[in-house]
mmCIF file of C-alpha atoms in Angstrom:
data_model
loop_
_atom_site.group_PDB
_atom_site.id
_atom_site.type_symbol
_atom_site.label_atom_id
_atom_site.label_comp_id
_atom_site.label_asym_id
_atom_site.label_seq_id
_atom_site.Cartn_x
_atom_site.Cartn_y
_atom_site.Cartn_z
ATOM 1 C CA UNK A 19 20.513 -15.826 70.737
ATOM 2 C CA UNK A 20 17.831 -13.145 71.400
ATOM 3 C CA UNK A 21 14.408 -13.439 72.706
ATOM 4 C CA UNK A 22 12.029 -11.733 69.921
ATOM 5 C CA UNK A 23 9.439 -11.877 72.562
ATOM 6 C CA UNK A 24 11.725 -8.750 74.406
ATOM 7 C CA UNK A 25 10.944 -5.458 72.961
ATOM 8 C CA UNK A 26 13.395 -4.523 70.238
ATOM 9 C CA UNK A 27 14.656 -1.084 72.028
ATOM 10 C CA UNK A 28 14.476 -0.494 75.475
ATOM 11 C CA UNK A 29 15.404 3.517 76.263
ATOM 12 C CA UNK A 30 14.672 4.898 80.352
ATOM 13 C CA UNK A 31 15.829 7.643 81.923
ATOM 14 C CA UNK A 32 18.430 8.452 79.192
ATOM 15 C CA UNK A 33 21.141 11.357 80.247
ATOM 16 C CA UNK A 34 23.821 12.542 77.756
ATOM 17 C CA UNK A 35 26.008 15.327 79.064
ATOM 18 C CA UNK A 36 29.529 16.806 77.806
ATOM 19 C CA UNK A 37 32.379 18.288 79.253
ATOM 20 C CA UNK A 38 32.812 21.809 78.307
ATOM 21 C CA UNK A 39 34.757 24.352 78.921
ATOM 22 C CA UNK A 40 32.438 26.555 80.845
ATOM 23 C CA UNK A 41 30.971 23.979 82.605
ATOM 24 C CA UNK A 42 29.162 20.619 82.169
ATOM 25 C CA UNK A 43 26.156 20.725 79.801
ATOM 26 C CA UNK A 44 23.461 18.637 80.006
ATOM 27 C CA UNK A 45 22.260 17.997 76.757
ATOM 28 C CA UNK A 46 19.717 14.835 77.119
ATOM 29 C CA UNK A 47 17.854 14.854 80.190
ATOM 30 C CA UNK A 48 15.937 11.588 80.982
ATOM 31 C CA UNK A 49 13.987 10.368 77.368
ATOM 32 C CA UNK A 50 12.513 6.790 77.493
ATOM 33 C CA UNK A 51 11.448 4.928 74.859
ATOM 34 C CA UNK A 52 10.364 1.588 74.124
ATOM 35 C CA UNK A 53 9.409 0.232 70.664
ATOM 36 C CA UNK A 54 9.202 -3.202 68.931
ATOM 37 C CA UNK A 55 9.670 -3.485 64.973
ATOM 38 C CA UNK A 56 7.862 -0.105 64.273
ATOM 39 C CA UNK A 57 8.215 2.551 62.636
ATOM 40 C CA UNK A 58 8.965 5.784 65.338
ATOM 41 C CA UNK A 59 9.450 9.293 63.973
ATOM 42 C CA UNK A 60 11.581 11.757 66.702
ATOM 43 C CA UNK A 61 10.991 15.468 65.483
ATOM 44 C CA UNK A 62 12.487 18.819 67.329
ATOM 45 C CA UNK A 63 14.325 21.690 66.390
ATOM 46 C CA UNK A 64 18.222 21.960 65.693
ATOM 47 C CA UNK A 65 19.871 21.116 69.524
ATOM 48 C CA UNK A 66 16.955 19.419 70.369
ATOM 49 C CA UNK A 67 18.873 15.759 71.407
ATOM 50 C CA UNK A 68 17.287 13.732 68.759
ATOM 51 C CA UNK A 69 20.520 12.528 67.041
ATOM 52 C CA UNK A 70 22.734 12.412 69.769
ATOM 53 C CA UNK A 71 20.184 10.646 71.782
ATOM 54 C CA UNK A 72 20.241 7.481 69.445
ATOM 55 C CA UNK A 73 23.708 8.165 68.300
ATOM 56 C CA UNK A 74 24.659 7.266 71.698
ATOM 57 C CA UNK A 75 23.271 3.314 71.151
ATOM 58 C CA UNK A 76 26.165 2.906 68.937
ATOM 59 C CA UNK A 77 28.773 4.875 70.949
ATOM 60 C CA UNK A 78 29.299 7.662 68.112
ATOM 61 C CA UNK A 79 29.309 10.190 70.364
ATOM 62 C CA UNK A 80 32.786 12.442 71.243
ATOM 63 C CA UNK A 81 35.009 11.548 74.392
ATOM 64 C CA UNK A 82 33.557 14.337 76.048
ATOM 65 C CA UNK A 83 30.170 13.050 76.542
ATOM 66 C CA UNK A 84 28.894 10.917 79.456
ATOM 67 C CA UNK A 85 25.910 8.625 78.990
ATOM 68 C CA UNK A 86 23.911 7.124 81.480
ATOM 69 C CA UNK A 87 20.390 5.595 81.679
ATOM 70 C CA UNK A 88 18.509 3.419 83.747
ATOM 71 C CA UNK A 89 18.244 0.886 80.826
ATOM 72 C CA UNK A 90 19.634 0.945 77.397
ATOM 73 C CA UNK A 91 18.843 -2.543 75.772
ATOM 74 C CA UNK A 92 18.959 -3.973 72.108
ATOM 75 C CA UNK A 93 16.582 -7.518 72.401
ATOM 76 C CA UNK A 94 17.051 -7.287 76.137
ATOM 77 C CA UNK A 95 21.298 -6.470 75.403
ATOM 78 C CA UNK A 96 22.571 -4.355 77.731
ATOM 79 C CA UNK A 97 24.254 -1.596 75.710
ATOM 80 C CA UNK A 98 26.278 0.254 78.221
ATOM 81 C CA UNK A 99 28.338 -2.512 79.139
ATOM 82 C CA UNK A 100 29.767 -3.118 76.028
ATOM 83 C CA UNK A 101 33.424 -2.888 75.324
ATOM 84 C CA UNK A 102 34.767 -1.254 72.226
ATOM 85 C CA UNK A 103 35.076 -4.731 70.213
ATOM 86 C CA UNK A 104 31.370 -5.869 71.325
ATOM 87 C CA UNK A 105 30.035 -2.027 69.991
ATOM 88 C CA UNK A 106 31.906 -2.642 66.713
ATOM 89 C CA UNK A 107 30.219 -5.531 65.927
ATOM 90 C CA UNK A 108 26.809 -4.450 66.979
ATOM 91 C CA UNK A 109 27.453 -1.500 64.488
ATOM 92 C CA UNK A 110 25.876 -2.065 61.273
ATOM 93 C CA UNK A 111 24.774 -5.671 62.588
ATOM 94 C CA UNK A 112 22.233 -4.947 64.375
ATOM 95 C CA UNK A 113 21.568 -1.188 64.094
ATOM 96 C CA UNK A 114 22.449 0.283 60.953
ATOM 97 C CA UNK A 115 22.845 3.996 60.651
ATOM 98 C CA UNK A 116 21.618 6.475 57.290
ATOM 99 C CA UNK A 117 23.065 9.930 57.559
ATOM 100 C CA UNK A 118 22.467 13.521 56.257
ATOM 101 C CA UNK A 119 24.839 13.253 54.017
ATOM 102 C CA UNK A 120 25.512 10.448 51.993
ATOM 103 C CA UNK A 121 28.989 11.264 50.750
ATOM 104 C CA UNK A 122 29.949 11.715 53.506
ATOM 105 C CA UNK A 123 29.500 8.279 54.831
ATOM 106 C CA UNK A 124 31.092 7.179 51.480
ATOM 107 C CA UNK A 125 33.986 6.385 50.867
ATOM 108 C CA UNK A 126 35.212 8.625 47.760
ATOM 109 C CA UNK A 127 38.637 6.388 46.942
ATOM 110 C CA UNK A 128 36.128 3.626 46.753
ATOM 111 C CA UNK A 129 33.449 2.821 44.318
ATOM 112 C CA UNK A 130 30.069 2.098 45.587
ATOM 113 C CA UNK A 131 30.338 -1.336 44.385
ATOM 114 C CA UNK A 132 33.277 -2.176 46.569
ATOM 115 C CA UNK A 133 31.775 -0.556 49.614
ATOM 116 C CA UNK A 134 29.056 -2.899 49.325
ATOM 117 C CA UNK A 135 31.373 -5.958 49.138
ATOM 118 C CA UNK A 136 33.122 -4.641 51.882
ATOM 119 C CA UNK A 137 30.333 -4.121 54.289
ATOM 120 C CA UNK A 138 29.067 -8.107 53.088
ATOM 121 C CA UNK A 139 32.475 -9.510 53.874
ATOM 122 C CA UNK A 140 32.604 -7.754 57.497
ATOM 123 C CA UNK A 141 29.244 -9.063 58.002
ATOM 124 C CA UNK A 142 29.680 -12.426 56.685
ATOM 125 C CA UNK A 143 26.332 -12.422 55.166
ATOM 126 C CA UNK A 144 27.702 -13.761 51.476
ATOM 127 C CA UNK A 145 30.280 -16.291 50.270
ATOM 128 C CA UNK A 146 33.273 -14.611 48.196
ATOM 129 C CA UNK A 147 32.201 -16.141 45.064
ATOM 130 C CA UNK A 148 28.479 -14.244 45.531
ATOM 131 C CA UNK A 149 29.774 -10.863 46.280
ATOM 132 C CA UNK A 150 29.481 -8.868 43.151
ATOM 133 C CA UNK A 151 25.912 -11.021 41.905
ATOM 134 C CA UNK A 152 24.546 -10.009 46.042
ATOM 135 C CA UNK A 153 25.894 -6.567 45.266
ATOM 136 C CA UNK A 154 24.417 -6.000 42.051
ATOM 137 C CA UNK A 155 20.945 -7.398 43.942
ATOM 138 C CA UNK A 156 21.104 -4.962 47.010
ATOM 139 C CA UNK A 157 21.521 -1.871 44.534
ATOM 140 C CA UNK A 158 18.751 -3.427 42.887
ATOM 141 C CA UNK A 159 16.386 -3.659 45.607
ATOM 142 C CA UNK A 160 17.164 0.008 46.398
ATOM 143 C CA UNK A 161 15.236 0.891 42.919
ATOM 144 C CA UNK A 162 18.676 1.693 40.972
ATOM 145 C CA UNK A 163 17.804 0.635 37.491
ATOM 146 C CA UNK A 164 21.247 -0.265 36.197
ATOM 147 C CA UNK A 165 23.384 -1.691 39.171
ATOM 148 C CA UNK A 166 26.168 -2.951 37.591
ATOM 149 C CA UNK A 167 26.773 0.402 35.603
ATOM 150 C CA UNK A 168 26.395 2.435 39.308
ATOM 151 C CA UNK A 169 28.699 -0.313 41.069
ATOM 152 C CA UNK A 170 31.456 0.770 39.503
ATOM 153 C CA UNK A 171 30.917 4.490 39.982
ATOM 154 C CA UNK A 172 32.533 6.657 42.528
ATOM 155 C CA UNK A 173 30.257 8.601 45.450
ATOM 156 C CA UNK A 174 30.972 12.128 43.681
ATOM 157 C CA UNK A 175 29.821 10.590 39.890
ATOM 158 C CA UNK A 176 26.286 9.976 41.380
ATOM 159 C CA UNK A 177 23.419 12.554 42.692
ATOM 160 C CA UNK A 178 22.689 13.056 46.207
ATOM 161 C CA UNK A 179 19.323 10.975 45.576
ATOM 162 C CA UNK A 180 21.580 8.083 43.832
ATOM 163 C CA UNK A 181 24.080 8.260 46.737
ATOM 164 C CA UNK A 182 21.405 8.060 49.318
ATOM 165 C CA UNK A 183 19.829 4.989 48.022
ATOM 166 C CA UNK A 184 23.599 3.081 47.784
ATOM 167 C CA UNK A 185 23.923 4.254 51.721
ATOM 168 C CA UNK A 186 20.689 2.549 52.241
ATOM 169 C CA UNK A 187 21.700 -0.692 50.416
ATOM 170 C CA UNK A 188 24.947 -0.406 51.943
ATOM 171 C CA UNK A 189 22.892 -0.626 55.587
ATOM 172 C CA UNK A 190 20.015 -2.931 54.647
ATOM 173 C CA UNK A 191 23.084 -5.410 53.465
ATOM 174 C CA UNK A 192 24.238 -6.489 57.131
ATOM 175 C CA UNK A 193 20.021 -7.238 57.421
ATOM 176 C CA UNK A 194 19.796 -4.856 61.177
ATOM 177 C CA UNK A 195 17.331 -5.771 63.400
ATOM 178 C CA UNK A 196 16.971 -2.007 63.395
ATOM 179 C CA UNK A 197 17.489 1.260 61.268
ATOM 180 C CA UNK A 198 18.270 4.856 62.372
ATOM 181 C CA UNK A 199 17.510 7.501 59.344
ATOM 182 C CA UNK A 200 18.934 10.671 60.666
ATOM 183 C CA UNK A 201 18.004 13.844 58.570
ATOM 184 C CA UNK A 202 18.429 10.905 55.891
ATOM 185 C CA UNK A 203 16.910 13.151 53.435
ATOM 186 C CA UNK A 204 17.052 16.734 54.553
ATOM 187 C CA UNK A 205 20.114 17.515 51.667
ATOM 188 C CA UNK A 206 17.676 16.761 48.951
ATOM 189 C CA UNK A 207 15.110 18.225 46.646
ATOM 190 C CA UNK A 208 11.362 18.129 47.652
ATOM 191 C CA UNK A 209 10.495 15.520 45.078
ATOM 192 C CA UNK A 210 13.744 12.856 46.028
ATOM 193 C CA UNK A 211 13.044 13.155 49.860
ATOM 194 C CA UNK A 212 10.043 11.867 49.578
ATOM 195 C CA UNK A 213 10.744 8.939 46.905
ATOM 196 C CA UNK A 214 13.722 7.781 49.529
ATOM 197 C CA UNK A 215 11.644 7.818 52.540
ATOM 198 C CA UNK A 216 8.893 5.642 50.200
ATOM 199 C CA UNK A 217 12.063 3.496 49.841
ATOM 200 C CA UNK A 218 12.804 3.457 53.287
ATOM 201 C CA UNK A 219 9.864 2.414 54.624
ATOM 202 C CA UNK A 220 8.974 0.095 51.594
ATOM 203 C CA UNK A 221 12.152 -1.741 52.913
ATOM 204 C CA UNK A 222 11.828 -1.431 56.326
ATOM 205 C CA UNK A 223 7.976 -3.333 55.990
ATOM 206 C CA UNK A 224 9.420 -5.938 53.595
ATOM 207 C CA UNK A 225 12.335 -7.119 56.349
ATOM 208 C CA UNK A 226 10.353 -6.967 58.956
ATOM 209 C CA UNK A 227 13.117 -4.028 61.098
ATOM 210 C CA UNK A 228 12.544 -1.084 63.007
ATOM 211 C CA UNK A 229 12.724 2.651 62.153
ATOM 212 C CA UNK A 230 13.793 5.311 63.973
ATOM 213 C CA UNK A 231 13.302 8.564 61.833
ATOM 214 C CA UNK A 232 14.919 11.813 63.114
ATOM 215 C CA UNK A 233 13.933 14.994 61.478
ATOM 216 C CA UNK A 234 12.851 18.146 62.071
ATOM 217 C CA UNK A 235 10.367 18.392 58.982
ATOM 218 C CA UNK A 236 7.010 17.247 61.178
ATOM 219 C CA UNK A 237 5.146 17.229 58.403
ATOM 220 C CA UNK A 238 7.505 15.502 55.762
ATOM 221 C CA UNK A 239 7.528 12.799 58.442
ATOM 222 C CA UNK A 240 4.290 12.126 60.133
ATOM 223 C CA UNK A 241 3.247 10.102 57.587
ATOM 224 C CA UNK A 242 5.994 7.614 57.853
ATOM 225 C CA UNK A 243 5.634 6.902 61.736
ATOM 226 C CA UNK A 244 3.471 4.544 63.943
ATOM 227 C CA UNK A 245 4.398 7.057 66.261
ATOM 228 C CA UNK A 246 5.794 10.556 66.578
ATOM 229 C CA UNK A 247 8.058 12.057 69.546
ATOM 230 C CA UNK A 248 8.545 15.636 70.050
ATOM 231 C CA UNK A 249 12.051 16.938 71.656
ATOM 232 C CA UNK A 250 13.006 20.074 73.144
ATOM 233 C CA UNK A 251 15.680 20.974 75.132
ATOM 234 C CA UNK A 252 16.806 17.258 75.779
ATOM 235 C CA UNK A 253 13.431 16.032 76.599
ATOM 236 C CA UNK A 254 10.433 14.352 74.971
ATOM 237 C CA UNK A 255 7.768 16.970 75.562
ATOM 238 C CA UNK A 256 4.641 14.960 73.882
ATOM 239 C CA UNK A 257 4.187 11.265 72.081
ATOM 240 C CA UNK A 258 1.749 11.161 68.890
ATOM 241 C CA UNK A 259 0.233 8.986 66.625
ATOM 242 C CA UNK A 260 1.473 8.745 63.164
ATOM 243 C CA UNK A 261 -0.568 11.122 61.219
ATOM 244 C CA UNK A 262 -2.554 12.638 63.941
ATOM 245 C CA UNK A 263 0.184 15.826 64.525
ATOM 246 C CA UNK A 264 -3.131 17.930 65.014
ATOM 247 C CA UNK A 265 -3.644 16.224 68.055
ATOM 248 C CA UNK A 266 -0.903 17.605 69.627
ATOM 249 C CA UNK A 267 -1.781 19.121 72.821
ATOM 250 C CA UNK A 268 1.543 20.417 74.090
ATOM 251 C CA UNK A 269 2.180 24.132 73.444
ATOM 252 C CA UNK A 270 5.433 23.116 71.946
ATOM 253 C CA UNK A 271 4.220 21.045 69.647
ATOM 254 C CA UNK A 272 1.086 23.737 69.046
ATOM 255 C CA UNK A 273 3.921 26.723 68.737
ATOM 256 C CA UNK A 274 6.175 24.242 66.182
ATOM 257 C CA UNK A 275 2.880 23.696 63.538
ATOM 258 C CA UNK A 276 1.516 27.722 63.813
ATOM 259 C CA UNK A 277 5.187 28.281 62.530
ATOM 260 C CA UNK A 278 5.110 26.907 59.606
ATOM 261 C CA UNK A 279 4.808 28.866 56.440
ATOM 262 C CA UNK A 280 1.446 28.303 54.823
ATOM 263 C CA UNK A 281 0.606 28.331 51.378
ATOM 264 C CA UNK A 282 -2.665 29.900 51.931
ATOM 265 C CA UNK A 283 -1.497 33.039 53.276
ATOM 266 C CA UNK A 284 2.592 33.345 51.396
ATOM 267 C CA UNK A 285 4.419 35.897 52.564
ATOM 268 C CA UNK A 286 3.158 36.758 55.889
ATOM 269 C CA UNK A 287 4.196 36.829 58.722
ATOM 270 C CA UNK A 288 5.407 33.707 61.259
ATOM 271 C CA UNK A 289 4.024 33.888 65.036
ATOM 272 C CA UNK A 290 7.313 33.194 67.172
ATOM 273 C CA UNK A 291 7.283 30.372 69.328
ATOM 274 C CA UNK A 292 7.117 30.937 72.753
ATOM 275 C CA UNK A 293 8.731 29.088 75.364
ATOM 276 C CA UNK A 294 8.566 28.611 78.679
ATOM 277 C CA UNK A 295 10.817 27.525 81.732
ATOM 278 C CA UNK A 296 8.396 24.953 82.907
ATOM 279 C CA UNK A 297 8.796 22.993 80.117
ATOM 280 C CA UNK A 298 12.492 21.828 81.940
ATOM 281 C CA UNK A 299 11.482 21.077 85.035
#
């Protein structure tokens, strides 16, 4: 059993590096991080390490890599020494995973309703006779207004938006002691990204988990974080409060908000961000 009095995530002196064939690329260099059941926000351009970093707590990440880190704990777990079967049952379990793109991490011989039932049998979290009534009841709590009509739907007869919010019932159903959104809502429209991060976080508060949001829209995010990390190059260059992005004080961090377009001025022109070989030492 875990201690709840241990922090939830325990990340120091993280290192993810791959074989390649010029050489051997260090692509996370020493990020630490610990959080209880909050709500953290990692932001950074393309390359930066933020998926990869937390991809690597549930071993996702390609033969070629090599992680190391001084600690790497889930409730005080060490991480890196589990075997294959140990990280297969942690998956989903305890950290549950949304992605870019839904449909991707959909089945598409499968209908959403049987992926659900799936995913509650694996976990063991309903008897057999309960599965399509818990089912109906997860899509339900994900805001889908007629769950047994979209249970028997395929991934590609539902919107992105739709799909999204099945993903997220899908990962809420195995009740994780923590949740990794990554880009969960960077394939949608404007209006939907922000009703499924409402939706994320609205669930996230009611069960009482943690939230890691990866993005690289600083300000679709800030709002949604108890606190905000900035990456570059493999490194966490500054750590925020949620909402207070104009504190920054990092010239990273400064260079990332000047670049954004503004709609006071449309059309003109963006500074380019500067950067600066210090920053990697």
């Amino acid at each position: 059993m875990n201690d709840n009095t241990k922090p939830l995530l325990e990340i120091q002196n993280l290192r993810i590096a791959f074989d390649m064939p010029q050489g051997r690329t260090e692509a996370v260099r020493g990020v630490n991080l610990t959080m209880g059941r909050e709500r953290v926000a990692v932001v950074g351009e393309s390359g930066s390490g933020k998926s990869i970093s937390f991809r690597s707590l549930l071993g996702l990440l390609p033969a070629s890599a090599s992680v190391s880190a001084d600690r790497l704990a889930l409730q005080g777990d060490d991480l890196l020494s589990l075997g294959p079967r140990a990280m297969r049952a942690l998956r989903g379990r305890r950290i549950g995973m949304v992605v870019q793109d839904p449909k991707q991490g959909l089945d598409p011989l499968m209908t959403i309703g049987k992926q659900l039932a799936e995913m509650l049998k694996l976990c063991g979290k309903v008897p057999r006779t309960g599965l399509q009534q818990r089912v109906r009841e997860l899509l339900a709590e994900v805001h889908i207004r007629d769950p047994k009509r979209v249970a028997d739907l395929y991934p590609h007869e539902v919107s992105g938006g739709m799909a999204q919010r099945a993903m997220l019932a899908m990962m809420l159903s195995a009740e994780p002691d923590l949740l990794i959104a990554d880009e969960a809502t960077s394939a949608l429209d404007a209006v939907v990204r922000h009703r499924i991060l409402d939706l994320i976080d609205e669930q996230v508060r009611l069960r009482g988990m943690g939230l890691v949001l990866i993005s690289h829209d600083l300000d679709l995010v800030a709002g949604y974080a108890d606190r905000i990390l900035v990456m570059y190059a493999g490194r966490v260059m500054e750590e925020l409060r949620g909402g207070q992005m104009s504190d920054a004080r990092h010239p990273y961090t400064r260079g990332l908000l000047a670049c954004r377009p503004s709609l006071d001025h449309p059309g003109g022109e963006l500074p380019v961000l500067n950067r600066e070989a210090a920053w990697l030492e």
